[in-house]
């Protein structure tokens, strides 16, 4: 089989020129115009203010980052964020860091780290710049974070609070009520520092006390009411082992990670909007203290991707895996990047999807069909064509011997791709018996049915016109095969072959040369567009018909198909040879996406 061809898509320059603008592009363009970040230095690696000051003017015009927590496999929502961050960096002469946000010791795993690296690469992005690999892990910054915490303590801007968790919650107040100062809030820096060192040295139980930023217990933004920034947690970390028994809170760690990496535009989802004041407060303090370089990074929020019929939460996807509702993270029904890939999705399709849905500042739902449309569009120009009969019934051409003058088989051919004649032709043969789709025959046709029924003529695609003569049944009356006669001189591509007009064309494969294949048809994983609507458990909304396994026949050219190859099965849709189970002699194809207008013609 010929390998897939590049689609006749626009050149990269064309594509850039036609990208619609959005609020993030506006922000970056304005910063570039105003030279907001033009004076920055880059120390060649993440570091504090002094480290960067000793470096070079930053060769990267902007620095973005994609900061996944390695606690599961990435999904289509992350793909949106990857395309956005790496895409914007590429577009504006910058670089995007891949940063593992691994400050939470308990949930993370090396398996996930590797899968995330694979996913970003597969999507077509990299983190290299000027020979530097901008692949980082937040846990490498624990020492600096500790130093930053000590700085806040020493400058009177953080304190160790020993209130119980309940008291702390109660004293925080709520939207209608200001908070109340902790009795520990007025301790001296020296007392706080001594306590914090004890926390670090394991002198106190988990949860006995926390370090809090000292901001304003009456702030209308509850996130500024002395947020906790360090807690005691005896847990082994996959990178730092047992070195630490205190860990920074996410809201403290994240701005620091951005600042050490000299990120210019830190893009996150809308739920962090209320955290932005603390992000700025913290980095302003650390800039004042000369700990991190100025100007400090800025956070911008965009709407997360919500896709109908899909869950975009690593935790919930993990539940599907561990409860065996799917076969694994890479089950082709999963919205994970590994699942989509196995299903037959391409990086181009996912990039197109990310571009098409754009970025906005308000949450909304994207219809699943938008994603499918992107796959169809990107595969149409490149996927070689093939015929496959998914639900086979035998068609017997009863007058074959008379019409064909003793020949057992007749050669047929079809283009590998209708728009790429240069790719050549597929060859196969027609004989007295062929497989056709069961649904292409009706003994008593419903109105508007143009395919096989007694007395009707159709064309066998790339073959001859035939006339149906009836059904062949067993003693119990079950249909065993369909009978038809072949109309002489009608073979496609021969002179005068279209003299006999027909309304229907059906696909087929020869019984003598068809290749048996397992075909896996997928439907949406959930029956409800919003699997959790009305507080329902998503498990109850699983679609019991999301996988159907068929014993199909495919045309002989597919004997050369390799794992991951994509094809259009004519009239059916786009299929991918399964990355895991497909093998020569044991072909397995996954339905990636159906054709828009497959059936009924
Ligand atoms: P999950 O709940 O699935 O674990 P998360 O946001 O906690 O999601 P992270 O690993 O922390 O997962 O996310 C890494 C990046 O991906 C973050 O910057 C986050 O904003 C982004 N991201 C996660 N989910 C989505 C989504 N549905 N749409 C867009 N971006 C997302
Ligand atoms: Mg998370």
XYZ file of C-alpha atoms and ligand atoms in Angstrom:
633
model
C 0.000 0.000 0.000
C 1.208 3.479 -0.717
C 2.036 5.488 2.342
C -0.151 8.463 3.189
C 0.644 11.655 1.335
C 0.973 15.126 2.748
C -2.332 16.953 2.484
C -2.562 19.891 0.147
C -2.821 22.156 3.162
C -1.604 25.727 3.132
C 2.104 26.410 3.667
C 3.167 27.295 7.245
C 3.556 30.967 6.260
C 0.045 31.004 4.787
C -1.322 29.423 7.915
C 0.322 31.983 10.204
C -1.042 34.812 8.094
C -4.572 33.503 8.372
C -4.666 32.852 12.092
C -7.518 34.756 13.648
C -6.456 37.133 16.367
C -7.514 36.709 19.983
C -7.022 38.521 23.261
C -3.795 36.673 24.050
C -2.254 37.554 20.709
C -3.250 41.176 21.354
C -1.554 41.165 24.757
C 1.655 39.649 23.406
C 1.732 41.957 20.392
C 1.288 44.967 22.645
C 4.078 43.808 24.970
C 6.377 43.322 22.000
C 5.488 46.766 20.668
C 6.021 48.379 24.077
C 9.249 46.385 24.638
C 7.841 45.336 28.001
C 10.255 42.425 28.259
C 13.006 43.615 25.920
C 15.509 44.338 28.712
C 15.296 40.902 30.291
C 18.375 38.783 30.837
C 18.466 35.017 30.735
C 20.966 33.068 32.758
C 20.752 30.001 30.507
C 18.649 28.130 33.035
C 16.024 28.976 35.657
C 17.282 30.913 38.620
C 17.051 33.902 40.902
C 17.617 37.567 40.039
C 21.406 37.366 40.366
C 21.626 34.281 38.178
C 19.761 35.944 35.333
C 21.555 39.285 35.738
C 24.825 37.462 35.094
C 23.456 36.036 31.841
C 22.751 37.358 28.341
C 19.920 39.461 26.964
C 17.214 36.840 26.527
C 17.261 35.519 22.950
C 13.635 34.445 23.396
C 11.206 37.303 22.764
C 8.588 35.681 24.952
C 8.701 32.773 27.361
C 5.604 30.708 27.946
C 5.206 27.454 29.809
C 2.980 24.426 29.854
C 2.908 23.221 33.472
C 1.122 19.873 33.834
C 0.932 18.055 37.106
C 2.241 14.536 36.346
C -0.700 12.783 37.987
C -2.331 11.259 34.908
C -2.350 11.183 31.130
C -3.045 14.401 29.273
C -6.403 14.914 27.604
C -7.860 17.044 24.838
C -8.190 19.996 27.241
C -4.459 19.901 27.846
C -3.950 19.650 24.099
C -5.703 23.004 23.783
C -3.332 24.483 26.351
C -0.270 22.890 24.678
C -1.213 24.203 21.241
C -1.867 27.608 22.755
C 1.327 27.969 24.784
C 3.774 26.302 22.415
C 1.957 27.781 19.419
C 2.100 31.385 20.697
C 5.755 31.032 21.678
C 6.616 29.749 18.217
C 4.575 32.429 16.529
C 6.234 35.301 18.386
C 9.862 34.218 18.319
C 9.827 32.820 21.815
C 10.138 29.545 23.594
C 7.767 27.455 25.637
C 9.010 25.503 28.630
C 7.641 22.134 29.566
C 7.463 22.207 33.331
C 6.321 19.389 35.545
C 4.370 20.944 38.323
C 5.343 18.275 40.801
C 5.120 20.130 44.086
C 2.430 17.792 45.382
C 4.366 14.749 46.603
C 1.642 12.147 46.788
C -0.040 11.877 43.418
C 2.760 11.948 40.941
C 4.495 9.254 38.966
C 7.337 8.797 36.438
C 4.988 6.926 34.086
C 2.956 10.097 33.744
C 6.054 12.221 33.239
C 7.090 10.091 30.280
C 3.624 10.041 28.794
C 3.447 13.841 28.958
C 6.804 14.206 27.183
C 5.577 11.858 24.449
C 2.272 13.694 24.100
C 3.824 17.137 23.667
C 6.364 15.843 21.142
C 3.732 13.938 19.232
C 1.602 17.067 18.985
C 4.517 18.635 17.149
C 6.138 20.820 19.789
C 9.497 21.010 21.491
C 11.139 22.932 24.301
C 14.621 23.350 22.843
C 15.951 26.828 22.178
C 19.511 27.772 21.224
C 20.695 24.342 22.234
C 18.977 24.569 25.629
C 16.384 22.094 26.741
C 13.704 23.976 28.602
C 12.343 20.926 30.334
C 12.000 21.612 34.031
C 10.494 20.274 37.189
C 9.083 22.513 39.846
C 10.483 20.325 42.615
C 13.964 21.482 41.577
C 12.969 24.878 42.962
C 12.146 23.688 46.473
C 15.350 25.208 47.851
C 14.532 28.590 46.377
C 10.940 28.377 47.548
C 12.164 27.746 51.049
C 14.461 30.761 50.771
C 11.571 32.895 49.483
C 9.497 31.803 52.470
C 12.299 32.765 54.862
C 12.581 36.135 53.133
C 8.851 36.770 53.675
C 9.195 35.777 57.323
C 12.240 37.947 57.911
C 10.602 40.948 56.264
C 7.494 40.500 58.435
C 5.292 39.300 55.593
C 4.681 35.718 56.666
C 3.985 33.955 59.945
C 3.582 30.484 61.340
C -0.008 29.862 62.360
C -0.813 27.186 64.935
C -4.565 27.553 64.919
C -6.486 24.341 64.325
C -7.735 23.803 60.791
C -11.273 24.469 62.021
C -10.359 27.744 63.688
C -8.449 28.814 60.640
C -11.427 28.133 58.403
C -13.780 29.887 60.761
C -11.523 32.914 61.182
C -11.123 33.323 57.459
C -14.683 34.683 57.223
C -16.609 34.422 53.967
C -17.966 36.591 51.186
C -20.198 38.533 53.542
C -17.882 38.652 56.554
C -14.319 39.853 56.976
C -11.869 37.471 58.574
C -10.350 37.724 62.023
C -6.636 37.927 62.718
C -5.017 34.816 64.063
C -3.633 35.110 67.597
C -0.271 33.998 66.128
C -0.242 36.819 63.577
C 1.745 39.244 65.721
C 4.709 36.994 66.456
C 8.078 38.530 65.707
C 10.022 37.542 62.592
C 12.588 35.827 64.817
C 9.912 33.706 66.519
C 8.361 32.842 63.157
C 11.684 31.908 61.647
C 12.533 29.636 64.557
C 9.155 27.917 64.225
C 9.488 27.556 60.455
C 12.899 25.967 60.835
C 11.339 23.522 63.309
C 8.658 22.744 60.742
C 11.344 22.037 58.156
C 13.352 19.931 60.595
C 10.449 17.637 61.343
C 9.835 18.837 64.891
C 6.066 19.027 64.420
C 3.297 16.723 63.354
C 1.672 16.912 59.928
C -1.002 19.605 60.030
C 0.175 21.043 63.364
C 0.903 24.456 61.840
C 1.236 26.209 58.512
C 3.159 29.161 57.179
C 0.838 31.938 56.001
C 1.458 35.078 54.000
C 0.574 38.155 56.059
C -1.643 40.229 53.806
C -5.110 41.323 54.873
C -7.731 39.325 56.769
C -10.417 41.782 55.683
C -9.669 41.702 51.968
C -12.775 41.282 49.797
C -10.725 38.661 47.914
C -10.647 35.680 50.253
C -7.465 34.459 48.579
C -5.672 37.442 50.086
C -6.769 36.653 53.644
C -3.378 35.358 54.703
C -3.197 32.356 52.377
C -1.257 29.293 53.537
C 2.019 28.977 51.663
C 3.759 26.004 53.326
C 2.396 22.954 55.094
C 3.901 19.991 56.908
C 3.472 16.772 54.970
C 5.580 13.698 55.569
C 5.570 12.160 52.124
C 8.239 10.792 49.843
C 8.557 12.846 46.714
C 9.378 11.108 43.419
C 12.194 13.582 42.764
C 13.413 14.830 46.143
C 12.722 11.673 48.121
C 12.545 12.339 51.871
C 14.557 15.536 51.839
C 11.513 17.629 52.715
C 8.685 17.199 55.147
C 7.261 20.603 54.329
C 5.867 21.380 50.895
C 4.844 24.689 49.305
C 1.206 25.268 48.438
C 0.406 25.463 44.745
C -0.538 29.143 44.893
C 2.862 29.977 46.366
C 4.870 27.625 44.185
C 3.403 28.514 40.825
C 4.316 32.226 40.613
C 7.817 31.385 41.832
C 8.238 28.705 39.184
C 7.193 31.229 36.542
C 9.538 33.883 37.881
C 12.607 31.621 38.130
C 12.020 30.546 34.540
C 11.619 34.152 33.376
C 8.182 33.422 31.962
C 6.672 36.500 30.362
C 3.071 35.387 29.816
C 1.709 32.796 32.186
C -1.537 31.478 30.769
C -3.937 29.501 32.894
C -7.617 28.627 33.053
C -10.270 30.953 34.436
C -10.581 29.352 37.853
C -7.241 30.965 38.746
C -8.500 34.483 38.081
C -9.095 35.070 41.813
C -5.556 33.935 42.516
C -4.013 36.594 40.286
C -3.865 39.251 43.054
C -1.836 36.870 45.211
C 0.344 35.932 42.225
C 1.172 39.621 41.781
C 1.498 40.311 45.521
C 4.023 37.533 45.945
C 6.144 38.400 42.926
C 6.146 42.098 43.842
C 7.464 41.199 47.300
C 10.152 38.941 45.834
C 11.139 41.618 43.311
C 11.435 44.156 46.125
C 13.634 41.743 47.995
C 15.814 41.337 44.900
C 15.125 37.609 44.864
C 13.583 37.342 41.404
C 14.258 39.312 38.243
C 12.068 42.185 37.115
C 9.733 42.681 35.350
C 7.973 39.695 36.828
C 5.693 37.366 34.838
C 2.021 38.188 34.379
C -0.840 35.755 34.583
C -3.637 35.702 31.987
C -6.704 33.512 32.164
C -8.614 31.835 29.343
C -11.650 29.570 29.270
C -10.925 25.881 29.674
C -12.118 23.479 27.029
C -15.392 21.745 27.762
C -16.272 19.217 25.112
C -19.654 17.523 24.889
C -19.725 13.755 25.552
C -16.264 14.038 27.096
C -14.776 14.299 30.593
C -11.784 16.591 30.890
C -10.452 15.741 34.301
C -7.484 13.470 34.843
C -8.984 12.226 38.068
C -12.251 11.148 36.468
C -10.484 9.618 33.489
C -8.338 7.692 35.974
C -11.528 6.347 37.532
C -12.657 4.985 34.146
C -9.299 3.254 33.793
C -9.073 1.822 37.309
C -12.707 0.689 37.304
C -12.093 -1.067 33.952
C -14.806 0.889 32.179
C -12.281 1.260 29.363
C -9.263 -0.861 28.469
C -6.682 1.719 29.555
C -5.558 5.321 29.221
C -5.076 4.644 25.502
C -8.493 3.115 24.901
C -9.585 4.676 21.584
C -12.754 5.949 23.266
C -10.769 8.002 25.769
C -10.262 11.752 25.214
C -6.647 11.352 26.307
C -3.976 12.236 23.787
C -2.849 8.588 23.724
C -6.467 7.500 23.228
C -7.108 9.966 20.428
C -3.859 8.928 18.794
C -4.769 5.262 18.909
C -8.220 6.081 17.576
C -6.615 7.610 14.478
C -6.363 11.290 15.363
C -3.384 13.143 13.930
C -1.445 16.087 15.400
C -2.677 18.185 12.464
C -6.296 17.470 13.351
C -5.786 18.416 16.996
C -3.879 21.573 16.080
C -6.637 22.557 13.685
C -9.194 21.952 16.421
C -7.277 24.109 18.902
C -7.029 26.904 16.373
C -10.655 26.650 15.346
C -12.121 26.767 18.855
C -9.893 29.747 19.651
C -9.495 31.251 23.100
C -12.077 33.226 24.979
C -12.596 34.611 28.439
C -15.897 32.892 29.150
C -16.660 29.236 29.633
C -18.699 27.415 27.018
C -19.160 23.956 25.575
C -17.682 22.890 22.266
C -19.608 20.293 20.337
C -17.814 16.988 19.910
C -18.591 17.103 16.185
C -16.210 20.065 15.869
C -13.345 17.783 16.863
C -14.533 15.082 14.484
C -14.852 17.606 11.679
C -11.206 18.589 12.104
C -10.094 14.982 11.776
C -12.207 14.407 8.695
C -10.886 17.568 7.115
C -7.253 16.764 7.715
C -7.488 13.110 6.687
C -9.521 13.673 3.541
C -6.603 15.060 1.585
C -4.136 12.412 2.672
C -5.736 9.089 3.565
C -5.462 6.404 0.883
C -8.803 4.907 -0.085
C -9.818 1.288 0.289
C -12.951 -0.807 0.136
C -14.129 -2.705 3.157
C -17.268 -4.679 3.827
C -18.095 -4.395 7.497
C -21.211 -6.553 7.750
C -20.724 -8.995 4.897
C -23.213 -11.034 2.947
C -22.277 -12.984 -0.172
C -23.424 -11.829 -3.584
C -23.422 -14.506 -6.297
C -23.203 -13.428 -9.924
C -25.166 -16.312 -11.433
C -24.370 -15.625 -15.100
C -20.636 -15.057 -14.544
C -19.469 -18.095 -16.516
C -21.537 -17.234 -19.624
C -20.698 -13.521 -19.616
C -17.017 -13.822 -18.774
C -16.283 -16.501 -21.356
C -14.636 -18.877 -18.922
C -12.415 -16.374 -17.091
C -12.441 -16.987 -13.351
C -11.503 -13.417 -12.416
C -11.485 -9.988 -13.984
C -8.986 -7.208 -13.105
C -10.285 -4.010 -11.559
C -8.480 -0.912 -10.369
C -9.200 2.214 -8.395
C -7.190 5.332 -7.556
C -5.288 5.242 -4.271
C -6.561 8.793 -3.766
C -9.054 10.533 -6.051
C -7.118 13.816 -5.978
C -3.627 12.383 -6.217
C -3.400 10.428 -9.490
C 0.381 10.344 -8.949
C -0.144 7.904 -6.120
C -1.215 5.308 -8.621
C -3.848 2.657 -8.465
C -5.025 -0.106 -6.218
C -5.544 -3.413 -7.960
C -8.006 -6.140 -7.148
C -10.168 -8.619 -8.995
C -13.793 -9.382 -9.290
C -15.062 -12.976 -9.506
C -18.282 -14.903 -9.426
C -18.716 -14.260 -5.682
C -18.189 -10.989 -3.845
C -18.918 -9.706 -0.337
C -21.333 -6.813 -0.070
C -22.844 -5.004 2.907
C -25.908 -6.709 4.313
C -27.658 -3.330 4.453
C -27.184 -2.868 0.692
C -29.825 -5.494 -0.004
C -33.565 -5.290 0.741
C -35.993 -7.924 -0.425
C -38.826 -5.414 -0.249
C -37.206 -1.999 -0.528
C -38.444 0.957 1.490
C -39.273 4.094 -0.476
C -36.218 5.866 -1.831
C -33.959 2.786 -1.561
C -31.705 2.706 -4.638
C -29.446 -0.194 -3.875
C -29.992 -3.926 -4.343
C -33.502 -5.310 -4.492
C -34.965 -7.807 -6.941
C -35.207 -6.239 -10.389
C -32.962 -3.242 -9.586
C -29.608 -2.451 -11.158
C -26.609 -1.008 -9.293
C -22.940 -0.628 -10.038
C -20.336 -2.533 -8.092
C -17.911 0.324 -7.566
C -14.924 0.119 -9.991
C -16.637 -2.989 -11.427
C -19.699 -3.861 -13.404
C -23.359 -3.015 -13.402
C -25.401 -5.884 -12.002
C -29.090 -6.619 -11.722
C -30.463 -8.214 -8.583
C -32.452 -11.372 -9.193
C -33.379 -12.345 -5.657
C -32.520 -13.647 -2.238
C -31.064 -17.081 -1.547
C -32.287 -18.577 1.732
C -31.699 -21.663 3.798
C -34.436 -24.098 4.789
C -35.334 -21.979 7.801
C -35.865 -18.982 5.569
C -32.748 -17.047 6.615
C -30.963 -15.040 3.984
C -27.700 -16.758 3.049
C -26.728 -14.818 -0.036
C -27.992 -12.514 -2.718
C -28.230 -13.409 -6.408
C -27.613 -11.060 -9.303
C -26.658 -11.141 -12.935
C -23.812 -9.205 -14.452
C -24.653 -6.869 -17.372
C -22.096 -7.366 -20.165
C -19.816 -4.499 -21.284
C -20.433 -2.284 -18.260
C -17.109 -2.552 -16.457
C -15.929 0.809 -15.132
C -13.301 2.421 -17.291
C -14.108 0.462 -20.468
C -15.664 2.185 -23.519
C -19.443 2.507 -23.291
C -19.475 1.245 -19.707
C -21.871 3.950 -18.571
C -24.514 3.209 -21.224
C -26.610 1.525 -18.534
C -27.680 4.189 -16.016
C -28.012 3.262 -12.356
C -28.955 5.224 -9.265
C -26.909 3.215 -6.779
C -23.235 2.325 -6.445
C -22.186 -0.182 -3.801
C -18.821 -1.170 -2.409
C -17.627 -4.784 -2.303
C -14.608 -7.026 -2.012
C -13.955 -10.283 -3.881
C -14.552 -13.474 -1.924
C -11.370 -14.989 -3.394
C -9.003 -12.169 -2.401
C -10.688 -10.382 0.513
C -8.654 -10.036 3.664
C -10.449 -10.882 6.900
C -9.984 -8.041 9.383
C -11.205 -7.073 12.814
C -12.923 -3.715 12.655
C -13.693 -1.821 15.847
C -16.519 0.653 15.592
C -16.739 3.315 18.266
C -19.507 5.525 19.422
C -19.323 8.271 22.008
C -18.314 7.021 25.420
C -21.281 8.707 27.104
C -24.910 8.827 26.074
C -25.369 12.341 27.475
C -23.726 15.395 25.961
C -23.039 16.588 29.518
C -22.108 13.349 31.307
C -22.401 14.915 34.741
C -25.395 17.195 34.208
C -27.816 17.375 37.105
C -25.228 16.073 39.539
C -25.394 12.638 37.956
C -22.559 10.132 38.343
C -20.928 9.966 34.931
C -20.587 6.188 35.249
C -24.374 5.935 34.876
C -24.155 7.742 31.563
C -21.659 5.376 29.949
C -22.786 4.296 26.486
C -23.144 0.479 26.505
C -22.700 0.477 22.706
C -19.533 2.540 22.591
C -17.565 -0.392 21.159
C -18.688 -2.860 18.532
C -16.249 -5.427 17.160
C -16.901 -6.710 13.635
C -15.441 -9.480 11.529
C -15.110 -7.624 8.274
C -13.508 -8.153 4.890
C -11.200 -5.579 3.404
C -9.593 -5.250 -0.020
C -6.277 -7.031 -0.614
C -4.230 -3.821 -0.872
C -4.621 -3.466 2.900
C -2.355 -6.468 3.478
C 0.489 -3.924 3.482
C -1.097 -1.646 6.085
C 1.167 -0.870 9.031
C 0.114 0.040 12.543
C -1.043 3.674 12.709
C -1.683 3.962 8.936
C -4.920 5.768 8.174
C -7.338 4.981 5.369
C -10.668 6.056 4.113
C -12.863 2.995 3.811
C -15.091 4.156 0.996
C -18.638 5.002 2.083
C -17.768 4.224 5.736
C -15.295 6.650 7.139
C -11.704 7.023 8.227
C -9.987 4.087 9.881
C -6.620 3.624 11.524
C -4.693 0.382 11.816
C -4.621 -0.122 15.569
C -1.276 0.948 17.082
C -1.329 -1.822 19.637
C -3.094 -4.855 18.183
C -2.680 -4.582 14.424
C -0.202 -7.001 12.871
C 0.545 -8.386 9.435
C -1.769 -11.349 8.982
C -4.026 -10.115 11.790
C -5.285 -6.710 10.721
C -7.229 -4.584 13.179
C -8.766 -1.264 12.182
C -10.327 1.389 14.408
C -13.045 3.693 13.221
C -11.510 7.135 13.661
C -14.446 9.127 12.335
C -17.329 8.439 9.981
C -17.909 10.162 6.658
C -20.405 12.964 6.705
C -22.527 11.474 3.993
C -21.742 7.790 4.018
C -24.951 5.942 3.603
C -28.219 6.033 1.792
C -27.153 6.989 -1.705
P -7.095 17.923 35.593
O -8.247 18.353 36.437
O -7.485 17.151 34.395
O -5.998 17.308 36.384
P -5.557 20.260 35.672
O -5.851 21.636 35.205
O -5.454 20.026 37.127
O -6.561 19.290 34.986
P -2.807 20.285 35.075
O -1.897 19.159 34.822
O -2.626 21.072 36.295
O -4.260 19.709 35.005
O -2.891 21.236 33.810
C -1.806 21.639 33.019
C -2.267 22.791 32.162
O -3.331 22.375 31.311
C -2.788 23.919 33.017
O -2.157 25.110 32.593
C -4.251 23.952 32.750
O -4.711 25.266 32.734
C -4.379 23.306 31.380
N -5.657 22.613 31.243
C -6.113 21.577 31.975
N -7.357 21.227 31.607
C -7.712 22.077 30.600
C -8.883 22.241 29.790
N -9.949 21.480 29.936
N -8.863 23.217 28.858
C -7.782 23.992 28.688
N -6.664 23.896 29.416
C -6.616 22.959 30.362
Mg -4.241 20.037 38.579
